[in-house]
Amino acid sequence: MSESNPVTIRLSKEGESVQGNFWEQVGGRPTFERLVRAFYEGIRTDDVLLPMYPEEDLEGAIQRLTGFLEQYWGGPGTYSEERGHPRLRQRHMPFKVNPDARDRWLAHMRVAVDGLGLSPLHEATLWAYLERAAHAMVNTFDD
Ligand code: HEM
């Protein structure tokens, strides 16, 4: 039993253990890039959310969200090296995040998560976090 690995999943009593943190288990950077790029394909079609994003810098927004999620799940800490403490609620204050915006955000994320083909456990873990985080980001109930 390794003490240094925070998560060890054994698929069955005889099964081989799967080691590494969540970021490693789901495939590292390429998986998070696929997730965020698929999410932004949805954003591009969304007439409520798209206007909130910087027109000239969607690629920058893609890199920021990818880096943040990688860091959160145990990947490299590049996001905070470049952006400092996440303070996500504060950083979202300039945007009108009402329940409609939240549900749209989550709908695009749902499609993106489904596209990854993760194991049910990894998928449920990721989704529970994204749902909770999106609910926490709501900053107005105005239409
Ligand atoms: C609930 C609906 C949400 C809306 C409408 C929304 C919208 C936005 C917008 C318009 C930006 C600016 C784009 C940029 O230039 O980076 C942004 C940034 C960001 N969002 Fe969200 N967001 C939502 C939820 C979330 C959630 C749940 C997370 C995390 C799980 C998240 C993580 C981020 C991050 C990391 C950034 C970049 C922050 C920075 O370093 O400046 N957002 N979001």
Coordinates of N, CA and C and ligand atoms in Angstrom, one line a residue:
M1 N 0.8 -1.2 0.0 CA 0.0 0.0 0.0 C 0.9 1.2 0.0
S2 N 0.7 2.1 -1.0 CA 1.5 3.3 -1.1 C 0.9 4.4 -0.2
E3 N 1.7 5.0 0.6 CA 1.2 6.1 1.4 C 1.1 7.4 0.6
S4 N 1.9 7.5 -0.5 CA 2.0 8.8 -1.1 C 0.9 9.1 -2.1
N5 N 0.2 8.1 -2.5 CA -0.9 8.3 -3.4 C -2.2 8.6 -2.7
P6 N -2.9 9.7 -3.0 CA -4.1 10.1 -2.2 C -5.3 9.2 -2.6
V7 N -5.2 8.6 -3.8 CA -6.4 7.8 -4.2 C -5.9 6.4 -4.8
T8 N -6.4 5.4 -4.2 CA -6.1 4.1 -4.8 C -7.5 3.3 -5.0
I9 N -7.8 3.1 -6.3 CA -9.0 2.4 -6.6 C -8.7 1.0 -7.0
R10 N -9.4 0.0 -6.4 CA -9.2 -1.4 -6.8 C -10.5 -1.8 -7.4
L11 N -10.5 -2.2 -8.7 CA -11.7 -2.4 -9.4 C -12.4 -3.7 -8.9
S12 N -11.7 -4.7 -8.3 CA -12.3 -5.8 -7.7 C -11.3 -6.3 -6.7
K13 N -11.7 -7.3 -5.9 CA -10.8 -7.8 -4.9 C -9.5 -8.3 -5.5
E14 N -9.6 -8.9 -6.7 CA -8.4 -9.4 -7.3 C -7.8 -8.4 -8.3
G15 N -8.5 -7.3 -8.5 CA -8.2 -6.4 -9.6 C -6.9 -5.7 -9.3
E16 N -6.3 -5.2 -10.4 CA -5.1 -4.3 -10.2 C -5.5 -3.0 -9.6
S17 N -4.7 -2.4 -8.8 CA -5.1 -1.1 -8.3 C -4.8 0.0 -9.4
V18 N -5.6 1.1 -9.3 CA -5.3 2.2 -10.2 C -4.8 3.3 -9.3
Q19 N -3.6 3.8 -9.6 CA -3.0 4.8 -8.7 C -2.9 6.2 -9.4
G20 N -2.5 7.1 -8.6 CA -2.4 8.5 -9.1 C -3.6 9.3 -8.7
N21 N -3.5 10.6 -8.8 CA -4.6 11.5 -8.5 C -5.6 11.5 -9.6
F22 N -6.7 12.2 -9.4 CA -7.8 12.3 -10.4 C -7.3 12.7 -11.7
W23 N -6.5 13.8 -11.7 CA -6.0 14.3 -13.0 C -5.3 13.3 -13.8
E24 N -4.4 12.5 -13.1 CA -3.7 11.4 -13.8 C -4.6 10.3 -14.3
Q25 N -5.5 9.9 -13.4 CA -6.4 8.8 -13.7 C -7.3 9.1 -14.9
V26 N -7.7 10.3 -15.1 CA -8.6 10.5 -16.3 C -7.8 10.9 -17.5
G27 N -6.4 10.9 -17.4 CA -5.7 11.1 -18.7 C -4.9 12.4 -18.8
G28 N -4.9 13.2 -17.7 CA -4.0 14.4 -17.7 C -4.5 15.4 -18.6
R29 N -3.5 16.3 -19.0 CA -3.8 17.5 -19.8 C -4.7 17.2 -21.0
P30 N -4.5 16.2 -21.9 CA -5.3 16.1 -23.1 C -6.8 15.9 -22.7
T31 N -7.1 15.3 -21.6 CA -8.5 15.1 -21.2 C -9.1 16.4 -20.9
F32 N -8.4 17.3 -20.1 CA -9.0 18.5 -19.7 C -9.1 19.5 -20.9
E33 N -8.1 19.4 -21.8 CA -8.2 20.2 -23.0 C -9.4 19.8 -23.8
R34 N -9.7 18.5 -24.0 CA -10.8 18.1 -24.7 C -12.1 18.5 -24.1
L35 N -12.1 18.4 -22.7 CA -13.3 18.9 -22.0 C -13.6 20.3 -22.3
V36 N -12.6 21.2 -22.1 CA -12.9 22.6 -22.2 C -13.1 23.1 -23.6
R37 N -12.4 22.4 -24.6 CA -12.7 22.8 -26.0 C -14.1 22.4 -26.4
A38 N -14.5 21.3 -25.9 CA -15.9 20.9 -26.3 C -16.9 21.8 -25.6
F39 N -16.6 22.2 -24.3 CA -17.5 23.1 -23.6 C -17.6 24.4 -24.4
Y40 N -16.4 25.0 -24.9 CA -16.5 26.2 -25.6 C -17.1 26.1 -27.0
E41 N -17.2 24.9 -27.6 CA -18.0 24.8 -28.8 C -19.4 25.1 -28.5
G42 N -19.9 24.7 -27.3 CA -21.3 25.0 -26.9 C -21.4 26.5 -26.6
I43 N -20.4 27.1 -25.9 CA -20.5 28.5 -25.6 C -20.7 29.3 -26.9
R44 N -19.9 28.9 -27.9 CA -20.0 29.6 -29.2 C -21.4 29.7 -29.8
T45 N -22.2 28.8 -29.4 CA -23.6 28.7 -30.0 C -24.6 29.4 -29.0
D46 N -24.1 29.9 -27.9 CA -25.1 30.4 -26.9 C -25.2 31.9 -26.9
D47 N -26.4 32.4 -27.2 CA -26.6 33.8 -27.4 C -26.7 34.5 -26.1
V48 N -26.8 33.9 -25.0 CA -26.8 34.5 -23.7 C -25.4 34.5 -23.1
L49 N -24.7 33.4 -23.2 CA -23.3 33.3 -22.6 C -22.2 33.9 -23.5
L50 N -22.3 33.7 -24.8 CA -21.2 34.1 -25.6 C -20.8 35.6 -25.5
P51 N -21.9 36.5 -25.4 CA -21.5 37.9 -25.2 C -20.7 38.3 -24.0
M52 N -20.8 37.4 -23.0 CA -20.0 37.6 -21.7 C -18.5 37.4 -21.9
Y53 N -18.1 36.6 -22.9 CA -16.7 36.2 -23.0 C -16.0 37.2 -23.9
P54 N -14.7 37.3 -23.7 CA -13.9 38.3 -24.5 C -13.8 37.9 -25.9
E55 N -14.4 38.7 -26.8 CA -14.5 38.4 -28.2 C -13.2 38.0 -28.8
E56 N -12.2 38.7 -28.5 CA -10.9 38.6 -29.1 C -10.0 37.5 -28.5
D57 N -10.5 37.0 -27.3 CA -9.6 36.1 -26.5 C -10.3 34.8 -26.0
L58 N -11.1 34.2 -26.9 CA -11.7 32.9 -26.5 C -10.6 31.9 -26.2
E59 N -9.5 32.0 -26.9 CA -8.4 31.0 -26.7 C -7.8 31.2 -25.3
G60 N -7.7 32.5 -24.9 CA -7.2 32.8 -23.5 C -8.2 32.2 -22.5
A61 N -9.5 32.4 -22.7 CA -10.5 31.9 -21.8 C -10.4 30.4 -21.7
I62 N -10.2 29.7 -22.8 CA -10.0 28.3 -22.9 C -8.8 27.9 -22.0
Q63 N -7.7 28.6 -22.2 CA -6.5 28.2 -21.4 C -6.7 28.4 -19.9
R64 N -7.4 29.5 -19.5 CA -7.6 29.8 -18.1 C -8.5 28.7 -17.5
L65 N -9.6 28.3 -18.1 CA -10.5 27.3 -17.5 C -9.8 26.0 -17.5
T66 N -9.0 25.6 -18.6 CA -8.3 24.4 -18.6 C -7.3 24.3 -17.5
G67 N -6.5 25.4 -17.3 CA -5.5 25.4 -16.3 C -6.1 25.3 -14.9
F68 N -7.2 26.0 -14.7 CA -7.8 26.0 -13.4 C -8.3 24.6 -13.0
L69 N -9.0 23.9 -14.0 CA -9.5 22.6 -13.7 C -8.4 21.6 -13.5
E70 N -7.3 21.7 -14.3 CA -6.2 20.8 -14.1 C -5.6 21.0 -12.7
Q71 N -5.4 22.2 -12.3 CA -4.8 22.5 -11.0 C -5.7 21.9 -9.9
Y72 N -7.0 22.2 -10.0 CA -8.0 21.7 -9.0 C -7.9 20.2 -8.8
W73 N -7.8 19.5 -9.9 CA -7.8 18.0 -9.9 C -6.4 17.4 -9.7
G74 N -5.4 18.2 -9.4 CA -4.1 17.6 -9.0 C -3.1 17.7 -10.1
G75 N -3.3 18.4 -11.2 CA -2.3 18.6 -12.2 C -1.4 19.7 -11.9
P76 N -0.7 20.2 -12.9 CA 0.3 21.3 -12.6 C -0.4 22.6 -12.1
G77 N 0.3 23.4 -11.3 CA -0.2 24.6 -10.7 C 0.0 25.8 -11.5
T78 N 0.0 25.6 -12.8 CA 0.3 26.8 -13.7 C -0.8 27.9 -13.6
Y79 N -2.0 27.5 -13.4 CA -3.1 28.5 -13.3 C -2.7 29.5 -12.2
S80 N -2.4 29.1 -11.0 CA -2.1 30.1 -9.9 C -0.8 30.8 -10.1
E81 N 0.1 30.1 -10.8 CA 1.4 30.8 -11.1 C 1.1 32.1 -12.0
E82 N 0.2 31.9 -12.9 CA -0.1 32.9 -13.8 C -1.2 33.9 -13.3
R83 N -2.2 33.4 -12.6 CA -3.4 34.2 -12.3 C -3.5 34.5 -10.8
G84 N -2.7 33.8 -10.0 CA -2.8 34.0 -8.5 C -3.9 33.2 -7.9
H85 N -4.4 33.5 -6.7 CA -5.5 32.7 -6.1 C -6.7 32.8 -7.0
P86 N -7.4 31.6 -7.2 CA -8.5 31.6 -8.1 C -9.6 32.7 -7.8
R87 N -10.0 32.8 -6.5 CA -11.1 33.7 -6.1 C -12.2 33.7 -7.2
L88 N -12.8 32.5 -7.4 CA -13.7 32.4 -8.6 C -15.0 33.3 -8.4
R89 N -15.5 33.3 -7.2 CA -16.8 34.0 -7.1 C -16.5 35.5 -7.4
Q90 N -15.4 36.0 -6.8 CA -15.1 37.4 -7.0 C -14.8 37.7 -8.5
R91 N -14.1 36.8 -9.2 CA -13.8 37.0 -10.6 C -15.0 36.9 -11.5
H92 N -16.1 36.3 -11.0 CA -17.3 36.2 -11.8 C -18.3 37.4 -11.5
M93 N -18.0 38.2 -10.5 CA -18.9 39.3 -10.2 C -19.2 40.3 -11.3
P94 N -18.3 40.5 -12.3 CA -18.6 41.4 -13.4 C -19.6 40.8 -14.3
F95 N -19.9 39.5 -14.2 CA -20.8 38.9 -15.1 C -22.1 38.6 -14.4
K96 N -23.2 38.6 -15.2 CA -24.5 38.4 -14.7 C -24.8 36.9 -14.7
V97 N -24.4 36.2 -13.5 CA -24.6 34.8 -13.4 C -25.9 34.5 -12.7
N98 N -27.0 34.5 -13.4 CA -28.3 34.2 -12.8 C -28.6 32.7 -13.1
P99 N -29.7 32.1 -12.5 CA -30.0 30.7 -12.7 C -30.0 30.3 -14.2
D100 N -30.5 31.2 -15.1 CA -30.5 30.8 -16.5 C -29.1 30.6 -17.0
A101 N -28.2 31.6 -16.7 CA -26.8 31.5 -17.1 C -26.2 30.2 -16.6
R102 N -26.4 30.0 -15.3 CA -25.9 28.7 -14.7 C -26.3 27.5 -15.4
D103 N -27.6 27.4 -15.7 CA -28.1 26.2 -16.3 C -27.6 26.0 -17.7
R104 N -27.4 27.2 -18.4 CA -26.8 27.1 -19.8 C -25.3 26.6 -19.7
W105 N -24.6 27.2 -18.7 CA -23.2 26.8 -18.5 C -23.1 25.3 -18.3
L106 N -24.0 24.8 -17.4 CA -24.0 23.4 -17.0 C -24.4 22.5 -18.2
A107 N -25.4 23.0 -19.0 CA -25.8 22.2 -20.1 C -24.6 22.0 -21.1
H108 N -23.8 23.0 -21.4 CA -22.7 22.9 -22.3 C -21.6 22.0 -21.6
M109 N -21.5 22.1 -20.3 CA -20.5 21.3 -19.6 C -20.9 19.8 -19.6
R110 N -22.3 19.6 -19.5 CA -22.8 18.2 -19.5 C -22.4 17.5 -20.8
V111 N -22.6 18.2 -22.0 CA -22.3 17.6 -23.3 C -20.8 17.3 -23.3
A112 N -20.0 18.3 -22.8 CA -18.5 18.1 -22.9 C -18.1 16.9 -22.0
V113 N -18.7 16.8 -20.8 CA -18.3 15.7 -19.9 C -18.7 14.3 -20.6
D114 N -19.9 14.3 -21.2 CA -20.4 13.1 -21.8 C -19.4 12.6 -22.9
G115 N -18.8 13.6 -23.6 CA -17.9 13.3 -24.7 C -16.6 12.7 -24.3
L116 N -16.3 12.8 -23.0 CA -15.0 12.2 -22.6 C -15.0 10.7 -22.4
G117 N -16.2 10.1 -22.2 CA -16.2 8.7 -22.0 C -15.5 8.2 -20.8
L118 N -15.6 8.9 -19.7 CA -14.9 8.5 -18.4 C -15.6 7.3 -17.8
S119 N -14.9 6.7 -16.8 CA -15.6 5.6 -16.0 C -16.7 6.3 -15.3
P120 N -17.7 5.5 -14.9 CA -18.9 6.1 -14.2 C -18.4 6.8 -12.9
L121 N -17.5 6.3 -12.2 CA -17.0 6.9 -10.9 C -16.4 8.3 -11.2
H122 N -15.5 8.3 -12.2 CA -14.8 9.5 -12.5 C -15.8 10.6 -13.0
E123 N -16.7 10.1 -13.8 CA -17.7 11.0 -14.4 C -18.6 11.6 -13.3
A124 N -19.0 10.8 -12.4 CA -19.9 11.2 -11.3 C -19.1 12.2 -10.4
T125 N -17.9 11.9 -10.1 CA -17.0 12.8 -9.3 C -16.9 14.2 -9.9
L126 N -16.5 14.2 -11.2 CA -16.3 15.4 -11.9 C -17.6 16.2 -12.0
W127 N -18.7 15.5 -12.3 CA -20.0 16.2 -12.5 C -20.5 16.8 -11.2
A128 N -20.3 16.1 -10.1 CA -20.8 16.6 -8.8 C -20.1 17.9 -8.5
Y129 N -18.8 18.0 -8.7 CA -18.0 19.2 -8.5 C -18.5 20.3 -9.4
L130 N -18.7 20.1 -10.7 CA -19.0 21.1 -11.6 C -20.4 21.7 -11.3
E131 N -21.3 20.8 -10.9 CA -22.7 21.3 -10.5 C -22.6 22.2 -9.3
R132 N -21.9 21.7 -8.3 CA -21.8 22.5 -7.0 C -21.1 23.8 -7.3
A133 N -20.0 23.8 -8.0 CA -19.3 25.0 -8.3 C -20.2 26.0 -9.1
A134 N -21.0 25.5 -10.1 CA -21.8 26.4 -10.9 C -22.9 27.0 -10.0
H135 N -23.5 26.2 -9.1 CA -24.5 26.8 -8.2 C -23.9 27.8 -7.3
A136 N -22.7 27.7 -6.9 CA -22.0 28.6 -6.0 C -21.7 29.9 -6.7
M137 N -21.6 29.9 -8.1 CA -21.2 31.1 -8.8 C -22.4 32.0 -9.1
V138 N -23.6 31.6 -8.8 CA -24.7 32.5 -9.1 C -24.6 33.7 -8.2
N139 N -24.7 34.9 -8.9 CA -24.5 36.2 -8.1 C -25.7 37.1 -8.3
T140 N -26.8 36.7 -9.0 CA -28.0 37.5 -9.1 C -29.2 36.6 -9.5
F141 N -30.3 37.1 -9.0 CA -31.6 36.4 -9.4 C -32.4 37.2 -10.4
D142 N -31.8 38.3 -10.8 CA -32.4 39.2 -11.8 C -32.4 38.5 -13.2
D143 N -33.5 38.8 -14.0 CA -33.6 38.2 -15.3 C -32.5 38.8 -16.2
Ligands
HEM1 C1 -22.3 29.3 -13.6 C2 -22.1 29.9 -14.8 C3 -20.8 30.5 -15.2 C4 -20.7 31.5 -16.1 C5 -21.8 32.3 -16.8 C6 -19.3 31.8 -16.2 C7 -18.7 32.8 -17.0 C8 -17.4 33.2 -17.1 C9 -16.9 34.2 -17.9 C10 -17.7 35.1 -18.8 C11 -15.5 34.3 -17.7 C12 -14.5 35.2 -18.3 C13 -13.7 34.5 -19.4 C14 -12.3 34.7 -19.3 O1 -11.8 35.7 -19.8 O2 -11.6 33.8 -18.7 C15 -15.2 33.2 -16.7 C16 -14.0 32.9 -16.3 C17 -13.6 31.8 -15.5 N1 -14.5 30.9 -15.1 FE1 -16.5 31.0 -15.2 N2 -18.6 31.0 -15.5 C18 -19.5 30.1 -14.8 C19 -19.1 29.1 -14.0 C20 -17.9 28.7 -13.7 C21 -17.5 27.5 -12.9 C22 -18.5 26.6 -12.2 C23 -16.2 27.5 -12.8 C24 -15.3 26.5 -12.1 C25 -15.6 25.2 -11.9 C26 -15.6 28.6 -13.6 C27 -14.3 28.8 -13.8 C28 -13.8 29.9 -14.4 C29 -12.4 30.3 -14.5 C30 -11.3 29.5 -13.9 C31 -12.3 31.5 -15.2 C32 -11.0 32.3 -15.4 C33 -10.8 33.2 -14.2 C34 -9.5 34.0 -14.4 O3 -8.4 33.6 -14.1 O4 -9.7 35.2 -14.8 N3 -16.7 29.3 -14.1 N4 -16.4 32.6 -16.4

